[in-house]
Amino acid sequence: MPSPYLVLGRAVKAWGLKGEVKVQPSADSIAIVAGSATVYLRGAGGDLTEYVVERVRPVGSAWLLQFQGVGTIEQAERLVDRELLIPRSAAPTLPEGTYYHADLIGLKVVTEEGRELGRIAEILETGANDVYVVHSEGSEWLLPATREVVRRIDLAGEIMVVHLLKGMIEAEAV
């Protein structure tokens, strides 16, 4: 069952002297944050603190966020290494057959024949299609996120069924 919160990224550093925070996104679009006035930051202990977003702007592949009440570099530094979340109810509804990256991370990946390959550890965004990085004990596979490869995604069952194309994974590795 998906979490009631959607992870959008992680605060990686304080930016400038006026309290901005640089966030490395794990979400597909900055528009999700820009459209939400309230976000939550999750600390190491799992506690959630609510913040009002005053401004969001892109910087390279990251985002800069200015929060209400955070006006100094020292205040911003206290937010580093925290996850940025929004309530799932505030996230835009996705079209059928599309998923938030946060919902796919951790899914067990199995072949159509029932062989377990591992779990999705990361999603790489490329120009053509996303690529799922699947980790297992001592192994890593890169699977293209295409209809030809991904046959079924069951979020409730936490599983993704894939069809391996010839030569995609060495037979002895599976």
PDB file of C-alpha atoms in Angstrom, residues 1-135:
ATOM      1  CA  MET A   1       0.000   0.000   0.000  1.00  0.00           C
ATOM      2  CA  PRO A   2       1.489   3.345  -0.987  1.00  0.00           C
ATOM      3  CA  SER A   3       2.430   5.792   1.746  1.00  0.00           C
ATOM      4  CA  PRO A   4       0.004   8.648   2.497  1.00  0.00           C
ATOM      5  CA  TYR A   5       2.890  10.954   1.563  1.00  0.00           C
ATOM      6  CA  LEU A   6       4.724  11.294  -1.721  1.00  0.00           C
ATOM      7  CA  VAL A   7       8.502  11.849  -1.502  1.00  0.00           C
ATOM      8  CA  LEU A   8       9.527  14.608  -3.901  1.00  0.00           C
ATOM      9  CA  GLY A   9      13.224  14.839  -3.115  1.00  0.00           C
ATOM     10  CA  ARG A  10      15.890  15.480  -0.488  1.00  0.00           C
ATOM     11  CA  ALA A  11      17.348  18.730   0.819  1.00  0.00           C
ATOM     12  CA  VAL A  12      21.040  18.515  -0.043  1.00  0.00           C
ATOM     13  CA  LYS A  13      22.424  21.903   1.004  1.00  0.00           C
ATOM     14  CA  ALA A  14      21.696  25.440   2.099  1.00  0.00           C
ATOM     15  CA  TRP A  15      21.851  27.890  -0.811  1.00  0.00           C
ATOM     16  CA  GLY A  16      22.893  31.506  -0.458  1.00  0.00           C
ATOM     17  CA  LEU A  17      22.607  33.622   2.656  1.00  0.00           C
ATOM     18  CA  LYS A  18      18.836  34.139   2.759  1.00  0.00           C
ATOM     19  CA  GLY A  19      17.718  30.653   3.724  1.00  0.00           C
ATOM     20  CA  GLU A  20      17.042  28.904   0.429  1.00  0.00           C
ATOM     21  CA  VAL A  21      17.398  25.133   0.356  1.00  0.00           C
ATOM     22  CA  LYS A  22      18.663  23.145  -2.626  1.00  0.00           C
ATOM     23  CA  VAL A  23      16.571  20.006  -3.191  1.00  0.00           C
ATOM     24  CA  GLN A  24      17.635  17.070  -5.343  1.00  0.00           C
ATOM     25  CA  PRO A  25      14.321  15.904  -6.802  1.00  0.00           C
ATOM     26  CA  SER A  26      13.062  12.369  -7.025  1.00  0.00           C
ATOM     27  CA  ALA A  27       9.744  13.526  -8.456  1.00  0.00           C
ATOM     28  CA  ASP A  28       9.070  13.920 -12.125  1.00  0.00           C
ATOM     29  CA  SER A  29       8.284  17.634 -12.130  1.00  0.00           C
ATOM     30  CA  ILE A  30       8.920  20.810 -10.208  1.00  0.00           C
ATOM     31  CA  ALA A  31       5.284  21.696 -10.957  1.00  0.00           C
ATOM     32  CA  ILE A  32       4.216  19.336  -8.163  1.00  0.00           C
ATOM     33  CA  VAL A  33       6.046  21.478  -5.588  1.00  0.00           C
ATOM     34  CA  ALA A  34       5.137  24.753  -7.255  1.00  0.00           C
ATOM     35  CA  GLY A  35       1.471  23.795  -7.097  1.00  0.00           C
ATOM     36  CA  SER A  36       1.600  22.966  -3.383  1.00  0.00           C
ATOM     37  CA  ALA A  37       1.684  25.760  -0.826  1.00  0.00           C
ATOM     38  CA  THR A  38       2.485  23.358   2.010  1.00  0.00           C
ATOM     39  CA  VAL A  39       5.146  20.668   2.098  1.00  0.00           C
ATOM     40  CA  TYR A  40       6.611  18.499   4.822  1.00  0.00           C
ATOM     41  CA  LEU A  41      10.212  17.759   5.678  1.00  0.00           C
ATOM     42  CA  ARG A  42      10.945  14.385   7.289  1.00  0.00           C
ATOM     43  CA  GLY A  43      13.827  14.182   9.726  1.00  0.00           C
ATOM     44  CA  ALA A  44      16.035  11.196  10.510  1.00  0.00           C
ATOM     45  CA  GLY A  45      13.650  10.079  13.250  1.00  0.00           C
ATOM     46  CA  GLY A  46      10.700  10.076  10.851  1.00  0.00           C
ATOM     47  CA  ASP A  47       9.121  13.212  12.307  1.00  0.00           C
ATOM     48  CA  LEU A  48       7.288  15.479   9.842  1.00  0.00           C
ATOM     49  CA  THR A  49       7.517  19.271  10.018  1.00  0.00           C
ATOM     50  CA  GLU A  50       5.178  21.398   7.920  1.00  0.00           C
ATOM     51  CA  TYR A  51       6.558  24.313   5.871  1.00  0.00           C
ATOM     52  CA  VAL A  52       4.881  26.896   3.695  1.00  0.00           C
ATOM     53  CA  VAL A  53       6.614  27.306   0.333  1.00  0.00           C
ATOM     54  CA  GLU A  54       7.213  30.931  -0.598  1.00  0.00           C
ATOM     55  CA  ARG A  55       9.141  30.327  -3.788  1.00  0.00           C
ATOM     56  CA  VAL A  56      10.386  27.478  -5.993  1.00  0.00           C
ATOM     57  CA  ARG A  57      12.841  27.835  -8.843  1.00  0.00           C
ATOM     58  CA  PRO A  58      14.949  25.420 -10.871  1.00  0.00           C
ATOM     59  CA  VAL A  59      18.742  25.383 -10.706  1.00  0.00           C
ATOM     60  CA  GLY A  60      20.192  22.828 -13.111  1.00  0.00           C
ATOM     61  CA  SER A  61      18.529  19.492 -12.370  1.00  0.00           C
ATOM     62  CA  ALA A  62      17.738  20.550  -8.790  1.00  0.00           C
ATOM     63  CA  TRP A  63      15.235  22.936  -7.185  1.00  0.00           C
ATOM     64  CA  LEU A  64      15.707  25.884  -4.856  1.00  0.00           C
ATOM     65  CA  LEU A  65      12.987  26.331  -2.270  1.00  0.00           C
ATOM     66  CA  GLN A  66      12.366  29.262   0.028  1.00  0.00           C
ATOM     67  CA  PHE A  67      10.261  28.393   3.064  1.00  0.00           C
ATOM     68  CA  GLN A  68       8.316  30.828   5.193  1.00  0.00           C
ATOM     69  CA  GLY A  69      10.200  31.407   8.451  1.00  0.00           C
ATOM     70  CA  VAL A  70      13.546  30.215   7.062  1.00  0.00           C
ATOM     71  CA  GLY A  71      15.535  33.351   6.349  1.00  0.00           C
ATOM     72  CA  THR A  72      19.152  32.582   7.192  1.00  0.00           C
ATOM     73  CA  ILE A  73      21.782  30.138   6.026  1.00  0.00           C
ATOM     74  CA  GLU A  74      21.924  28.688   9.541  1.00  0.00           C
ATOM     75  CA  GLN A  75      18.192  27.925   9.505  1.00  0.00           C
ATOM     76  CA  ALA A  76      18.482  26.377   6.049  1.00  0.00           C
ATOM     77  CA  GLU A  77      21.434  24.208   7.096  1.00  0.00           C
ATOM     78  CA  ARG A  78      19.229  22.571   9.766  1.00  0.00           C
ATOM     79  CA  LEU A  79      17.010  21.255   6.955  1.00  0.00           C
ATOM     80  CA  VAL A  80      19.775  19.477   5.013  1.00  0.00           C
ATOM     81  CA  ASP A  81      19.393  15.684   4.612  1.00  0.00           C
ATOM     82  CA  ARG A  82      15.636  15.809   5.143  1.00  0.00           C
ATOM     83  CA  GLU A  83      13.153  14.350   2.671  1.00  0.00           C
ATOM     84  CA  LEU A  84      10.662  16.700   1.015  1.00  0.00           C
ATOM     85  CA  LEU A  85       7.100  15.313   0.959  1.00  0.00           C
ATOM     86  CA  ILE A  86       3.553  16.304   0.128  1.00  0.00           C
ATOM     87  CA  PRO A  87       0.370  14.494   1.100  1.00  0.00           C
ATOM     88  CA  ARG A  88      -0.576  12.061  -1.656  1.00  0.00           C
ATOM     89  CA  SER A  89      -4.004  13.710  -1.693  1.00  0.00           C
ATOM     90  CA  ALA A  90      -2.327  16.963  -2.846  1.00  0.00           C
ATOM     91  CA  ALA A  91      -0.499  15.278  -5.737  1.00  0.00           C
ATOM     92  CA  PRO A  92      -1.972  15.471  -9.223  1.00  0.00           C
ATOM     93  CA  THR A  93      -3.855  12.375 -10.350  1.00  0.00           C
ATOM     94  CA  LEU A  94      -1.839  10.467 -12.929  1.00  0.00           C
ATOM     95  CA  PRO A  95      -3.209   8.978 -16.130  1.00  0.00           C
ATOM     96  CA  GLU A  96      -3.907   5.246 -16.182  1.00  0.00           C
ATOM     97  CA  GLY A  97      -0.715   3.210 -16.476  1.00  0.00           C
ATOM     98  CA  THR A  98       1.628   5.915 -15.156  1.00  0.00           C
ATOM     99  CA  TYR A  99       3.167   5.983 -11.694  1.00  0.00           C
ATOM    100  CA  TYR A 100       5.101   8.251  -9.398  1.00  0.00           C
ATOM    101  CA  HIS A 101       8.744   7.216  -9.127  1.00  0.00           C
ATOM    102  CA  ALA A 102       8.412   7.066  -5.343  1.00  0.00           C
ATOM    103  CA  ASP A 103       5.796   4.318  -5.756  1.00  0.00           C
ATOM    104  CA  LEU A 104       8.067   2.188  -7.934  1.00  0.00           C
ATOM    105  CA  ILE A 105      11.218   2.348  -5.788  1.00  0.00           C
ATOM    106  CA  GLY A 106      11.412  -0.842  -3.749  1.00  0.00           C
ATOM    107  CA  LEU A 107       9.096  -2.949  -5.928  1.00  0.00           C
ATOM    108  CA  LYS A 108      10.147  -6.566  -6.344  1.00  0.00           C
ATOM    109  CA  VAL A 109      10.950  -7.312  -9.995  1.00  0.00           C
ATOM    110  CA  VAL A 110      10.172 -10.777 -11.343  1.00  0.00           C
ATOM    111  CA  THR A 111      10.223 -12.234 -14.829  1.00  0.00           C
ATOM    112  CA  GLU A 112       7.118 -13.628 -16.506  1.00  0.00           C
ATOM    113  CA  GLU A 113       8.507 -17.078 -15.646  1.00  0.00           C
ATOM    114  CA  GLY A 114       8.556 -16.147 -11.926  1.00  0.00           C
ATOM    115  CA  ARG A 115      12.305 -15.611 -11.475  1.00  0.00           C
ATOM    116  CA  GLU A 116      13.067 -12.883  -8.961  1.00  0.00           C
ATOM    117  CA  LEU A 117      15.604 -10.336 -10.239  1.00  0.00           C
ATOM    118  CA  GLY A 118      15.690  -8.038  -7.216  1.00  0.00           C
ATOM    119  CA  ARG A 119      14.155  -4.716  -6.248  1.00  0.00           C
ATOM    120  CA  ILE A 120      14.033  -1.339  -7.975  1.00  0.00           C
ATOM    121  CA  ALA A 121      16.665   0.782  -6.244  1.00  0.00           C
ATOM    122  CA  GLU A 122      16.713   3.803  -8.529  1.00  0.00           C
ATOM    123  CA  ILE A 123      15.126   5.227 -11.652  1.00  0.00           C
ATOM    124  CA  LEU A 124      17.296   6.924 -14.257  1.00  0.00           C
ATOM    125  CA  GLU A 125      15.647   9.480 -16.485  1.00  0.00           C
ATOM    126  CA  THR A 126      16.975   9.321 -20.035  1.00  0.00           C
ATOM    127  CA  GLY A 127      15.864  11.079 -23.168  1.00  0.00           C
ATOM    128  CA  ALA A 128      13.977   8.131 -24.623  1.00  0.00           C
ATOM    129  CA  ASN A 129      12.544   6.351 -21.577  1.00  0.00           C
ATOM    130  CA  ASP A 130      13.242   5.831 -17.900  1.00  0.00           C
ATOM    131  CA  VAL A 131      15.557   3.002 -16.873  1.00  0.00           C
ATOM    132  CA  TYR A 132      14.919   0.942 -13.740  1.00  0.00           C
ATOM    133  CA  VAL A 133      18.041   0.062 -11.742  1.00  0.00           C
ATOM    134  CA  VAL A 134      17.335  -3.317 -10.138  1.00  0.00           C
ATOM    135  CA  HIS A 135      19.541  -4.544  -7.299  1.00  0.00           C
TER     136      HIS A 135
END
